[in-house]
Amino acid sequence: MTRTPLRHSTSRGFTLLELLVVMVIIGLLAGYVGPRLFAQIGKSEAKAARAQITALESALDQYRLDTGRYPSTEQGLAALMVKPANESRWAGPYLRKSIPDDPWGKPYQYRQPGEHGEFDLFSLGKDGQPGGSGDAADVTNW
């Protein structure tokens, strides 16, 4: 019976060149995927603002059914949560939670009567200024 000696394999690490190649590949992937990912985040904020405006519109419509009119500009969206002094038929609160800010942390704008309908409800977008395009575009109910 012959014995073969055990061979010990030497473990070797990665060379500096191999590590640099991997880092370059990761950098290229991040450079390609990163901007596309951040563009989607902007789109999701606008979608969230549209969904919140739709929910606020429903609450305003319920307020109108109960009181016979929409809240005035002066009463604002706060009338959905707190009974105005002169509203005897108010049956709120009309929202389960407090009135949300838009996805960019600014309050929604409300006007009654509106320029585009019975009331205007809108967010000024990421830049907080009227108009704009892309992420800075206004999100409106009209």
mmCIF file with all atom_site columns, C-alpha atoms in Angstrom, residues 2 8 24 44 47 62 69 86 91 104 122 139:
data_model
loop_
_atom_site.group_PDB
_atom_site.id
_atom_site.type_symbol
_atom_site.label_atom_id
_atom_site.label_alt_id
_atom_site.label_comp_id
_atom_site.label_asym_id
_atom_site.label_entity_id
_atom_site.label_seq_id
_atom_site.pdbx_PDB_ins_code
_atom_site.Cartn_x
_atom_site.Cartn_y
_atom_site.Cartn_z
_atom_site.occupancy
_atom_site.B_iso_or_equiv
_atom_site.pdbx_formal_charge
_atom_site.auth_seq_id
_atom_site.auth_comp_id
_atom_site.auth_asym_id
_atom_site.auth_atom_id
_atom_site.pdbx_PDB_model_num
ATOM 1  C CA . THR A 1 2   ? 1.510   3.231  -1.061  1.00 0.00 ? 2   THR A CA 1
ATOM 2  C CA . HIS A 1 8   ? -1.707  21.497 1.010   1.00 0.00 ? 8   HIS A CA 1
ATOM 3  C CA . VAL A 1 24  ? -14.552 49.843 -12.039 1.00 0.00 ? 24  VAL A CA 1
ATOM 4  C CA . SER A 1 44  ? -43.336 58.402 -7.129  1.00 0.00 ? 44  SER A CA 1
ATOM 5  C CA . LYS A 1 47  ? -47.957 60.020 -7.810  1.00 0.00 ? 47  LYS A CA 1
ATOM 6  C CA . GLN A 1 62  ? -68.316 64.879 1.740   1.00 0.00 ? 62  GLN A CA 1
ATOM 7  C CA . ARG A 1 69  ? -70.999 74.211 0.247   1.00 0.00 ? 69  ARG A CA 1
ATOM 8  C CA . ASN A 1 86  ? -70.623 79.020 11.602  1.00 0.00 ? 86  ASN A CA 1
ATOM 9  C CA . ALA A 1 91  ? -70.454 66.178 10.599  1.00 0.00 ? 91  ALA A CA 1
ATOM 10 C CA . TRP A 1 104 ? -42.045 67.765 -0.526  1.00 0.00 ? 104 TRP A CA 1
ATOM 11 C CA . PHE A 1 122 ? -52.801 71.849 -5.739  1.00 0.00 ? 122 PHE A CA 1
ATOM 12 C CA . VAL A 1 139 ? -49.703 68.731 -9.155  1.00 0.00 ? 139 VAL A CA 1
#
